[in-house]
């Protein structure tokens, strides 16, 4: 549901700021909503046993419906200048934006967490072999909940950086982003079955996805070719993932 969170967080910020709420408070409130969505996804998945894909697919559609209901399908413009938002989407030097700096900092931070900390090891173990992780005493419920929260929060921050740059929130913001996120991770070497992946690989995958999208725009190709590319990547990833699982099982 990252795409819906990407849209609903800046929507809340825009409506709150336009209603004369303090910008810092408005952004903080919207990010708390993102955390709440992550907690909701985690609770549903962990305590009901529903696959996370189904849970997040359902909440994606729910929150997208809320966005369309609130906006009426129309964009929301930021009606005033807000200097605070420059910390998310403003320019630093030349064409370098704060959003780029945030992206790099988060990539480095979570790369270190994933590769150098106990929690990172727990994440790999939980994704690779849930039963063994439970037997080893790893708090798998806490690991899953934390990852749901972090994923939702980062999606919300991404939405704020886009809003800060363009000063407008469109109800279609983030549509299809879920598949792009999966494709970026898969291109970067993450296994759909879990247990293996890296922040660096995902970073490279996201960069390649962006390059393909920009390249198609530059040559004037229709937008649906980009969607077709993402779809092909996901199918290939599923085939490779199935092959690897069979090799490991055999």
PDB file of N, CA and C in Angstrom, residues 77-177:
ATOM      1  N   UNK A  77      -4.188  22.178  -4.306  1.00  0.00           N
ATOM      2  CA  UNK A  77      -3.053  23.090  -4.421  1.00  0.00           C
ATOM      3  C   UNK A  77      -2.686  23.639  -3.042  1.00  0.00           C
ATOM      4  N   UNK A  78      -1.411  23.844  -2.821  1.00  0.00           N
ATOM      5  CA  UNK A  78      -0.968  24.518  -1.608  1.00  0.00           C
ATOM      6  C   UNK A  78      -1.212  26.011  -1.793  1.00  0.00           C
ATOM      7  N   UNK A  79      -1.988  26.609  -0.918  1.00  0.00           N
ATOM      8  CA  UNK A  79      -2.456  27.979  -1.119  1.00  0.00           C
ATOM      9  C   UNK A  79      -1.541  29.037  -0.534  1.00  0.00           C
ATOM     10  N   UNK A  80      -0.446  28.643   0.070  1.00  0.00           N
ATOM     11  CA  UNK A  80       0.450  29.626   0.676  1.00  0.00           C
ATOM     12  C   UNK A  80       1.886  29.130   0.606  1.00  0.00           C
ATOM     13  N   UNK A  81       2.823  30.061   0.748  1.00  0.00           N
ATOM     14  CA  UNK A  81       4.232  29.686   0.766  1.00  0.00           C
ATOM     15  C   UNK A  81       4.595  29.142   2.142  1.00  0.00           C
ATOM     16  N   UNK A  82       5.280  28.014   2.138  1.00  0.00           N
ATOM     17  CA  UNK A  82       5.683  27.370   3.394  1.00  0.00           C
ATOM     18  C   UNK A  82       7.172  27.050   3.313  1.00  0.00           C
ATOM     19  N   UNK A  83       7.981  27.856   3.990  1.00  0.00           N
ATOM     20  CA  UNK A  83       9.425  27.672   3.935  1.00  0.00           C
ATOM     21  C   UNK A  83       9.877  26.339   4.495  1.00  0.00           C
ATOM     22  N   UNK A  84       9.142  25.833   5.488  1.00  0.00           N
ATOM     23  CA  UNK A  84       9.506  24.565   6.124  1.00  0.00           C
ATOM     24  C   UNK A  84       9.580  23.426   5.117  1.00  0.00           C
ATOM     25  N   UNK A  85       8.718  23.459   4.103  1.00  0.00           N
ATOM     26  CA  UNK A  85       8.685  22.381   3.120  1.00  0.00           C
ATOM     27  C   UNK A  85       9.939  22.333   2.256  1.00  0.00           C
ATOM     28  N   UNK A  86      10.690  23.436   2.228  1.00  0.00           N
ATOM     29  CA  UNK A  86      11.937  23.428   1.449  1.00  0.00           C
ATOM     30  C   UNK A  86      12.933  22.409   1.990  1.00  0.00           C
ATOM     31  N   UNK A  87      12.787  22.042   3.266  1.00  0.00           N
ATOM     32  CA  UNK A  87      13.670  21.031   3.848  1.00  0.00           C
ATOM     33  C   UNK A  87      13.418  19.650   3.252  1.00  0.00           C
ATOM     34  N   UNK A  88      12.307  19.499   2.563  1.00  0.00           N
ATOM     35  CA  UNK A  88      11.980  18.223   1.936  1.00  0.00           C
ATOM     36  C   UNK A  88      12.175  18.243   0.424  1.00  0.00           C
ATOM     37  N   UNK A  89      11.818  19.342  -0.227  1.00  0.00           N
ATOM     38  CA  UNK A  89      11.878  19.351  -1.684  1.00  0.00           C
ATOM     39  C   UNK A  89      12.590  20.524  -2.305  1.00  0.00           C
ATOM     40  N   UNK A  90      13.167  21.407  -1.473  1.00  0.00           N
ATOM     41  CA  UNK A  90      13.834  22.584  -2.006  1.00  0.00           C
ATOM     42  C   UNK A  90      15.210  22.282  -2.571  1.00  0.00           C
ATOM     43  N   UNK A  91      15.764  23.268  -3.266  1.00  0.00           N
ATOM     44  CA  UNK A  91      17.099  23.138  -3.851  1.00  0.00           C
ATOM     45  C   UNK A  91      18.163  23.489  -2.824  1.00  0.00           C
ATOM     46  N   UNK A  92      19.283  22.761  -2.876  1.00  0.00           N
ATOM     47  CA  UNK A  92      20.417  23.059  -2.001  1.00  0.00           C
ATOM     48  C   UNK A  92      21.472  23.827  -2.786  1.00  0.00           C
ATOM     49  N   UNK A  93      22.052  23.150  -3.787  1.00  0.00           N
ATOM     50  CA  UNK A  93      23.056  23.752  -4.663  1.00  0.00           C
ATOM     51  C   UNK A  93      22.748  23.327  -6.090  1.00  0.00           C
ATOM     52  N   UNK A  94      22.660  24.290  -6.981  1.00  0.00           N
ATOM     53  CA  UNK A  94      22.385  23.957  -8.375  1.00  0.00           C
ATOM     54  C   UNK A  94      21.059  23.237  -8.510  1.00  0.00           C
ATOM     55  N   UNK A  95      21.113  22.020  -9.061  1.00  0.00           N
ATOM     56  CA  UNK A  95      19.900  21.225  -9.244  1.00  0.00           C
ATOM     57  C   UNK A  95      19.760  20.123  -8.189  1.00  0.00           C
ATOM     58  N   UNK A  96      20.626  20.153  -7.189  1.00  0.00           N
ATOM     59  CA  UNK A  96      20.572  19.145  -6.122  1.00  0.00           C
ATOM     60  C   UNK A  96      19.526  19.550  -5.090  1.00  0.00           C
ATOM     61  N   UNK A  97      18.592  18.647  -4.824  1.00  0.00           N
ATOM     62  CA  UNK A  97      17.504  18.936  -3.905  1.00  0.00           C
ATOM     63  C   UNK A  97      17.686  18.217  -2.570  1.00  0.00           C
ATOM     64  N   UNK A  98      17.000  18.740  -1.566  1.00  0.00           N
ATOM     65  CA  UNK A  98      17.016  18.100  -0.255  1.00  0.00           C
ATOM     66  C   UNK A  98      16.497  16.667  -0.335  1.00  0.00           C
ATOM     67  N   UNK A  99      15.546  16.434  -1.240  1.00  0.00           N
ATOM     68  CA  UNK A  99      14.988  15.086  -1.371  1.00  0.00           C
ATOM     69  C   UNK A  99      16.064  14.071  -1.739  1.00  0.00           C
ATOM     70  N   UNK A 100      17.035  14.508  -2.559  1.00  0.00           N
ATOM     71  CA  UNK A 100      18.145  13.625  -2.927  1.00  0.00           C
ATOM     72  C   UNK A 100      19.001  13.297  -1.706  1.00  0.00           C
ATOM     73  N   UNK A 101      19.238  14.309  -0.882  1.00  0.00           N
ATOM     74  CA  UNK A 101      20.030  14.113   0.332  1.00  0.00           C
ATOM     75  C   UNK A 101      19.306  13.163   1.290  1.00  0.00           C
ATOM     76  N   UNK A 102      17.998  13.366   1.462  1.00  0.00           N
ATOM     77  CA  UNK A 102      17.219  12.474   2.322  1.00  0.00           C
ATOM     78  C   UNK A 102      17.294  11.045   1.820  1.00  0.00           C
ATOM     79  N   UNK A 103      17.161  10.897   0.510  1.00  0.00           N
ATOM     80  CA  UNK A 103      17.205   9.565  -0.091  1.00  0.00           C
ATOM     81  C   UNK A 103      18.532   8.874   0.200  1.00  0.00           C
ATOM     82  N   UNK A 104      19.629   9.597   0.018  1.00  0.00           N
ATOM     83  CA  UNK A 104      20.948   9.024   0.246  1.00  0.00           C
ATOM     84  C   UNK A 104      21.154   8.681   1.724  1.00  0.00           C
ATOM     85  N   UNK A 105      20.718   9.580   2.603  1.00  0.00           N
ATOM     86  CA  UNK A 105      20.888   9.340   4.035  1.00  0.00           C
ATOM     87  C   UNK A 105      20.112   8.112   4.496  1.00  0.00           C
ATOM     88  N   UNK A 106      18.881   7.990   4.026  1.00  0.00           N
ATOM     89  CA  UNK A 106      18.071   6.824   4.400  1.00  0.00           C
ATOM     90  C   UNK A 106      18.663   5.537   3.836  1.00  0.00           C
ATOM     91  N   UNK A 107      19.172   5.611   2.610  1.00  0.00           N
ATOM     92  CA  UNK A 107      19.777   4.425   1.995  1.00  0.00           C
ATOM     93  C   UNK A 107      20.991   3.960   2.806  1.00  0.00           C
ATOM     94  N   UNK A 108      21.826   4.906   3.213  1.00  0.00           N
ATOM     95  CA  UNK A 108      23.014   4.570   4.006  1.00  0.00           C
ATOM     96  C   UNK A 108      22.611   4.035   5.379  1.00  0.00           C
ATOM     97  N   UNK A 109      21.665   4.732   6.024  1.00  0.00           N
ATOM     98  CA  UNK A 109      21.223   4.337   7.366  1.00  0.00           C
ATOM     99  C   UNK A 109      20.669   2.918   7.380  1.00  0.00           C
ATOM    100  N   UNK A 110      19.745   2.639   6.471  1.00  0.00           N
ATOM    101  CA  UNK A 110      19.115   1.318   6.485  1.00  0.00           C
ATOM    102  C   UNK A 110      20.032   0.241   5.909  1.00  0.00           C
ATOM    103  N   UNK A 111      20.987   0.655   5.082  1.00  0.00           N
ATOM    104  CA  UNK A 111      21.995  -0.292   4.634  1.00  0.00           C
ATOM    105  C   UNK A 111      22.838  -0.781   5.802  1.00  0.00           C
ATOM    106  N   UNK A 112      23.214   0.158   6.671  1.00  0.00           N
ATOM    107  CA  UNK A 112      23.994  -0.197   7.860  1.00  0.00           C
ATOM    108  C   UNK A 112      23.164  -1.063   8.805  1.00  0.00           C
ATOM    109  N   UNK A 113      21.912  -0.668   9.019  1.00  0.00           N
ATOM    110  CA  UNK A 113      21.041  -1.437   9.912  1.00  0.00           C
ATOM    111  C   UNK A 113      20.867  -2.863   9.408  1.00  0.00           C
ATOM    112  N   UNK A 114      20.657  -3.005   8.108  1.00  0.00           N
ATOM    113  CA  UNK A 114      20.388  -4.326   7.549  1.00  0.00           C
ATOM    114  C   UNK A 114      21.616  -5.222   7.556  1.00  0.00           C
ATOM    115  N   UNK A 115      22.779  -4.630   7.319  1.00  0.00           N
ATOM    116  CA  UNK A 115      23.995  -5.430   7.164  1.00  0.00           C
ATOM    117  C   UNK A 115      24.831  -5.545   8.434  1.00  0.00           C
ATOM    118  N   UNK A 116      24.663  -4.595   9.372  1.00  0.00           N
ATOM    119  CA  UNK A 116      25.599  -4.532  10.496  1.00  0.00           C
ATOM    120  C   UNK A 116      24.960  -4.675  11.870  1.00  0.00           C
ATOM    121  N   UNK A 117      23.667  -4.880  11.942  1.00  0.00           N
ATOM    122  CA  UNK A 117      23.030  -4.941  13.256  1.00  0.00           C
ATOM    123  C   UNK A 117      22.287  -6.259  13.467  1.00  0.00           C
ATOM    124  N   UNK A 118      21.971  -6.522  14.735  1.00  0.00           N
ATOM    125  CA  UNK A 118      21.211  -7.728  15.068  1.00  0.00           C
ATOM    126  C   UNK A 118      19.832  -7.686  14.412  1.00  0.00           C
ATOM    127  N   UNK A 119      19.224  -6.500  14.405  1.00  0.00           N
ATOM    128  CA  UNK A 119      17.898  -6.396  13.802  1.00  0.00           C
ATOM    129  C   UNK A 119      17.935  -6.759  12.321  1.00  0.00           C
ATOM    130  N   UNK A 120      18.994  -6.354  11.628  1.00  0.00           N
ATOM    131  CA  UNK A 120      19.133  -6.718  10.223  1.00  0.00           C
ATOM    132  C   UNK A 120      19.211  -8.222  10.037  1.00  0.00           C
ATOM    133  N   UNK A 121      19.969  -8.878  10.912  1.00  0.00           N
ATOM    134  CA  UNK A 121      20.048 -10.347  10.861  1.00  0.00           C
ATOM    135  C   UNK A 121      18.683 -10.980  11.127  1.00  0.00           C
ATOM    136  N   UNK A 122      17.947 -10.393  12.066  1.00  0.00           N
ATOM    137  CA  UNK A 122      16.604 -10.891  12.352  1.00  0.00           C
ATOM    138  C   UNK A 122      15.694 -10.771  11.131  1.00  0.00           C
ATOM    139  N   UNK A 123      15.837  -9.670  10.400  1.00  0.00           N
ATOM    140  CA  UNK A 123      15.013  -9.464   9.199  1.00  0.00           C
ATOM    141  C   UNK A 123      15.282 -10.554   8.165  1.00  0.00           C
ATOM    142  N   UNK A 124      16.563 -10.815   7.910  1.00  0.00           N
ATOM    143  CA  UNK A 124      16.921 -11.858   6.944  1.00  0.00           C
ATOM    144  C   UNK A 124      16.424 -13.226   7.406  1.00  0.00           C
ATOM    145  N   UNK A 125      16.602 -13.504   8.696  1.00  0.00           N
ATOM    146  CA  UNK A 125      16.192 -14.807   9.233  1.00  0.00           C
ATOM    147  C   UNK A 125      14.677 -14.982   9.158  1.00  0.00           C
ATOM    148  N   UNK A 126      13.944 -13.941   9.531  1.00  0.00           N
ATOM    149  CA  UNK A 126      12.479 -14.008   9.509  1.00  0.00           C
ATOM    150  C   UNK A 126      11.962 -14.205   8.094  1.00  0.00           C
ATOM    151  N   UNK A 127      12.569 -13.515   7.151  1.00  0.00           N
ATOM    152  CA  UNK A 127      12.149 -13.659   5.760  1.00  0.00           C
ATOM    153  C   UNK A 127      12.573 -14.979   5.146  1.00  0.00           C
ATOM    154  N   UNK A 128      13.717 -15.497   5.573  1.00  0.00           N
ATOM    155  CA  UNK A 128      14.241 -16.720   4.979  1.00  0.00           C
ATOM    156  C   UNK A 128      13.627 -17.991   5.516  1.00  0.00           C
ATOM    157  N   UNK A 129      13.419 -18.048   6.835  1.00  0.00           N
ATOM    158  CA  UNK A 129      12.867 -19.269   7.445  1.00  0.00           C
ATOM    159  C   UNK A 129      12.151 -18.880   8.734  1.00  0.00           C
ATOM    160  N   UNK A 130      10.859 -18.682   8.626  1.00  0.00           N
ATOM    161  CA  UNK A 130      10.078 -18.206   9.767  1.00  0.00           C
ATOM    162  C   UNK A 130      10.092 -19.208  10.918  1.00  0.00           C
ATOM    163  N   UNK A 131       9.914 -20.481  10.605  1.00  0.00           N
ATOM    164  CA  UNK A 131       9.880 -21.500  11.650  1.00  0.00           C
ATOM    165  C   UNK A 131      11.173 -21.574  12.433  1.00  0.00           C
ATOM    166  N   UNK A 132      12.290 -21.558  11.721  1.00  0.00           N
ATOM    167  CA  UNK A 132      13.591 -21.604  12.387  1.00  0.00           C
ATOM    168  C   UNK A 132      13.822 -20.352  13.222  1.00  0.00           C
ATOM    169  N   UNK A 133      13.358 -19.214  12.734  1.00  0.00           N
ATOM    170  CA  UNK A 133      13.523 -17.957  13.469  1.00  0.00           C
ATOM    171  C   UNK A 133      12.777 -18.003  14.792  1.00  0.00           C
ATOM    172  N   UNK A 134      11.560 -18.531  14.763  1.00  0.00           N
ATOM    173  CA  UNK A 134      10.783 -18.663  16.000  1.00  0.00           C
ATOM    174  C   UNK A 134      11.483 -19.608  16.970  1.00  0.00           C
ATOM    175  N   UNK A 135      12.011 -20.707  16.435  1.00  0.00           N
ATOM    176  CA  UNK A 135      12.713 -21.687  17.274  1.00  0.00           C
ATOM    177  C   UNK A 135      13.957 -21.088  17.919  1.00  0.00           C
ATOM    178  N   UNK A 136      14.600 -20.155  17.231  1.00  0.00           N
ATOM    179  CA  UNK A 136      15.806 -19.514  17.747  1.00  0.00           C
ATOM    180  C   UNK A 136      15.501 -18.373  18.711  1.00  0.00           C
ATOM    181  N   UNK A 137      14.235 -18.079  18.898  1.00  0.00           N
ATOM    182  CA  UNK A 137      13.857 -17.035  19.844  1.00  0.00           C
ATOM    183  C   UNK A 137      13.831 -15.635  19.268  1.00  0.00           C
ATOM    184  N   UNK A 138      13.873 -15.519  17.961  1.00  0.00           N
ATOM    185  CA  UNK A 138      13.807 -14.202  17.320  1.00  0.00           C
ATOM    186  C   UNK A 138      12.379 -13.663  17.437  1.00  0.00           C
ATOM    187  N   UNK A 139      12.213 -12.412  17.879  1.00  0.00           N
ATOM    188  CA  UNK A 139      10.858 -11.841  18.024  1.00  0.00           C
ATOM    189  C   UNK A 139      10.267 -11.490  16.660  1.00  0.00           C
ATOM    190  N   UNK A 140       9.814 -12.498  15.942  1.00  0.00           N
ATOM    191  CA  UNK A 140       9.392 -12.304  14.552  1.00  0.00           C
ATOM    192  C   UNK A 140       8.221 -11.338  14.431  1.00  0.00           C
ATOM    193  N   UNK A 141       7.322 -11.326  15.413  1.00  0.00           N
ATOM    194  CA  UNK A 141       6.193 -10.398  15.345  1.00  0.00           C
ATOM    195  C   UNK A 141       6.666  -8.950  15.412  1.00  0.00           C
ATOM    196  N   UNK A 142       7.613  -8.690  16.298  1.00  0.00           N
ATOM    197  CA  UNK A 142       8.160  -7.338  16.414  1.00  0.00           C
ATOM    198  C   UNK A 142       8.923  -6.943  15.157  1.00  0.00           C
ATOM    199  N   UNK A 143       9.650  -7.893  14.590  1.00  0.00           N
ATOM    200  CA  UNK A 143      10.400  -7.626  13.358  1.00  0.00           C
ATOM    201  C   UNK A 143       9.447  -7.256  12.231  1.00  0.00           C
ATOM    202  N   UNK A 144       8.394  -8.038  12.073  1.00  0.00           N
ATOM    203  CA  UNK A 144       7.424  -7.758  11.015  1.00  0.00           C
ATOM    204  C   UNK A 144       6.740  -6.416  11.237  1.00  0.00           C
ATOM    205  N   UNK A 145       6.311  -6.153  12.472  1.00  0.00           N
ATOM    206  CA  UNK A 145       5.624  -4.900  12.770  1.00  0.00           C
ATOM    207  C   UNK A 145       6.525  -3.701  12.495  1.00  0.00           C
ATOM    208  N   UNK A 146       7.773  -3.793  12.912  1.00  0.00           N
ATOM    209  CA  UNK A 146       8.718  -2.702  12.673  1.00  0.00           C
ATOM    210  C   UNK A 146       8.890  -2.435  11.191  1.00  0.00           C
ATOM    211  N   UNK A 147       8.999  -3.484  10.410  1.00  0.00           N
ATOM    212  CA  UNK A 147       9.182  -3.311   8.967  1.00  0.00           C
ATOM    213  C   UNK A 147       7.945  -2.720   8.300  1.00  0.00           C
ATOM    214  N   UNK A 148       6.766  -3.102   8.757  1.00  0.00           N
ATOM    215  CA  UNK A 148       5.538  -2.493   8.233  1.00  0.00           C
ATOM    216  C   UNK A 148       5.521  -0.992   8.521  1.00  0.00           C
ATOM    217  N   UNK A 149       5.894  -0.631   9.746  1.00  0.00           N
ATOM    218  CA  UNK A 149       5.885   0.778  10.145  1.00  0.00           C
ATOM    219  C   UNK A 149       6.912   1.574   9.352  1.00  0.00           C
ATOM    220  N   UNK A 150       8.123   1.044   9.243  1.00  0.00           N
ATOM    221  CA  UNK A 150       9.189   1.739   8.512  1.00  0.00           C
ATOM    222  C   UNK A 150       8.812   1.925   7.048  1.00  0.00           C
ATOM    223  N   UNK A 151       8.269   0.882   6.439  1.00  0.00           N
ATOM    224  CA  UNK A 151       7.867   0.965   5.035  1.00  0.00           C
ATOM    225  C   UNK A 151       6.821   2.051   4.826  1.00  0.00           C
ATOM    226  N   UNK A 152       5.819   2.085   5.689  1.00  0.00           N
ATOM    227  CA  UNK A 152       4.753   3.075   5.567  1.00  0.00           C
ATOM    228  C   UNK A 152       5.270   4.484   5.828  1.00  0.00           C
ATOM    229  N   UNK A 153       6.115   4.629   6.837  1.00  0.00           N
ATOM    230  CA  UNK A 153       6.666   5.945   7.166  1.00  0.00           C
ATOM    231  C   UNK A 153       7.511   6.494   6.025  1.00  0.00           C
ATOM    232  N   UNK A 154       8.355   5.661   5.437  1.00  0.00           N
ATOM    233  CA  UNK A 154       9.200   6.112   4.333  1.00  0.00           C
ATOM    234  C   UNK A 154       8.368   6.464   3.102  1.00  0.00           C
ATOM    235  N   UNK A 155       7.283   5.727   2.879  1.00  0.00           N
ATOM    236  CA  UNK A 155       6.385   6.069   1.771  1.00  0.00           C
ATOM    237  C   UNK A 155       5.762   7.438   2.013  1.00  0.00           C
ATOM    238  N   UNK A 156       5.404   7.704   3.272  1.00  0.00           N
ATOM    239  CA  UNK A 156       4.844   9.005   3.610  1.00  0.00           C
ATOM    240  C   UNK A 156       5.837  10.134   3.424  1.00  0.00           C
ATOM    241  N   UNK A 157       7.076   9.910   3.849  1.00  0.00           N
ATOM    242  CA  UNK A 157       8.116  10.926   3.670  1.00  0.00           C
ATOM    243  C   UNK A 157       8.356  11.188   2.191  1.00  0.00           C
ATOM    244  N   UNK A 158       8.339  10.135   1.386  1.00  0.00           N
ATOM    245  CA  UNK A 158       8.498  10.295  -0.066  1.00  0.00           C
ATOM    246  C   UNK A 158       7.375  11.149  -0.644  1.00  0.00           C
ATOM    247  N   UNK A 159       6.155  10.921  -0.153  1.00  0.00           N
ATOM    248  CA  UNK A 159       5.032  11.730  -0.611  1.00  0.00           C
ATOM    249  C   UNK A 159       5.192  13.191  -0.241  1.00  0.00           C
ATOM    250  N   UNK A 160       5.705  13.449   0.959  1.00  0.00           N
ATOM    251  CA  UNK A 160       5.934  14.828   1.398  1.00  0.00           C
ATOM    252  C   UNK A 160       6.983  15.513   0.528  1.00  0.00           C
ATOM    253  N   UNK A 161       8.056  14.801   0.170  1.00  0.00           N
ATOM    254  CA  UNK A 161       9.099  15.411  -0.664  1.00  0.00           C
ATOM    255  C   UNK A 161       8.555  15.779  -2.041  1.00  0.00           C
ATOM    256  N   UNK A 162       7.686  14.942  -2.594  1.00  0.00           N
ATOM    257  CA  UNK A 162       7.079  15.256  -3.891  1.00  0.00           C
ATOM    258  C   UNK A 162       6.138  16.450  -3.768  1.00  0.00           C
ATOM    259  N   UNK A 163       5.342  16.463  -2.713  1.00  0.00           N
ATOM    260  CA  UNK A 163       4.432  17.580  -2.458  1.00  0.00           C
ATOM    261  C   UNK A 163       5.206  18.876  -2.247  1.00  0.00           C
ATOM    262  N   UNK A 164       6.317  18.796  -1.515  1.00  0.00           N
ATOM    263  CA  UNK A 164       7.123  19.984  -1.241  1.00  0.00           C
ATOM    264  C   UNK A 164       7.713  20.576  -2.517  1.00  0.00           C
ATOM    265  N   UNK A 165       7.969  19.740  -3.483  1.00  0.00           N
ATOM    266  CA  UNK A 165       8.551  20.215  -4.740  1.00  0.00           C
ATOM    267  C   UNK A 165       7.506  20.841  -5.660  1.00  0.00           C
ATOM    268  N   UNK A 166       6.361  20.177  -5.810  1.00  0.00           N
ATOM    269  CA  UNK A 166       5.376  20.624  -6.799  1.00  0.00           C
ATOM    270  C   UNK A 166       4.232  21.442  -6.204  1.00  0.00           C
ATOM    271  N   UNK A 167       4.112  21.458  -4.884  1.00  0.00           N
ATOM    272  CA  UNK A 167       3.084  22.246  -4.185  1.00  0.00           C
ATOM    273  C   UNK A 167       1.666  21.866  -4.592  1.00  0.00           C
ATOM    274  N   UNK A 168       1.479  20.635  -4.967  1.00  0.00           N
ATOM    275  CA  UNK A 168       0.160  20.151  -5.354  1.00  0.00           C
ATOM    276  C   UNK A 168       0.070  18.661  -5.030  1.00  0.00           C
ATOM    277  N   UNK A 169      -1.126  18.219  -4.684  1.00  0.00           N
ATOM    278  CA  UNK A 169      -1.368  16.799  -4.424  1.00  0.00           C
ATOM    279  C   UNK A 169      -2.436  16.315  -5.395  1.00  0.00           C
ATOM    280  N   UNK A 170      -2.084  15.336  -6.188  1.00  0.00           N
ATOM    281  CA  UNK A 170      -3.027  14.755  -7.136  1.00  0.00           C
ATOM    282  C   UNK A 170      -3.544  13.434  -6.570  1.00  0.00           C
ATOM    283  N   UNK A 171      -4.838  13.163  -6.674  1.00  0.00           N
ATOM    284  CA  UNK A 171      -5.376  11.908  -6.122  1.00  0.00           C
ATOM    285  C   UNK A 171      -4.815  10.653  -6.774  1.00  0.00           C
ATOM    286  N   UNK A 172      -4.154  10.808  -7.921  1.00  0.00           N
ATOM    287  CA  UNK A 172      -3.541   9.641  -8.575  1.00  0.00           C
ATOM    288  C   UNK A 172      -2.080   9.458  -8.174  1.00  0.00           C
ATOM    289  N   UNK A 173      -1.586  10.312  -7.286  1.00  0.00           N
ATOM    290  CA  UNK A 173      -0.204  10.169  -6.818  1.00  0.00           C
ATOM    291  C   UNK A 173       0.049   8.731  -6.360  1.00  0.00           C
ATOM    292  N   UNK A 174       1.158   8.161  -6.815  1.00  0.00           N
ATOM    293  CA  UNK A 174       1.581   6.867  -6.292  1.00  0.00           C
ATOM    294  C   UNK A 174       0.902   5.655  -6.890  1.00  0.00           C
ATOM    295  N   UNK A 175      -0.009   5.843  -7.834  1.00  0.00           N
ATOM    296  CA  UNK A 175      -0.663   4.678  -8.434  1.00  0.00           C
ATOM    297  C   UNK A 175       0.355   3.839  -9.201  1.00  0.00           C
ATOM    298  N   UNK A 176       0.386   2.552  -8.898  1.00  0.00           N
ATOM    299  CA  UNK A 176       1.346   1.664  -9.537  1.00  0.00           C
ATOM    300  C   UNK A 176       2.695   1.623  -8.852  1.00  0.00           C
ATOM    301  N   UNK A 177       2.866   2.447  -7.821  1.00  0.00           N
ATOM    302  CA  UNK A 177       4.158   2.507  -7.138  1.00  0.00           C
ATOM    303  C   UNK A 177       4.484   1.194  -6.429  1.00  0.00           C
TER     304      UNK A 177
END
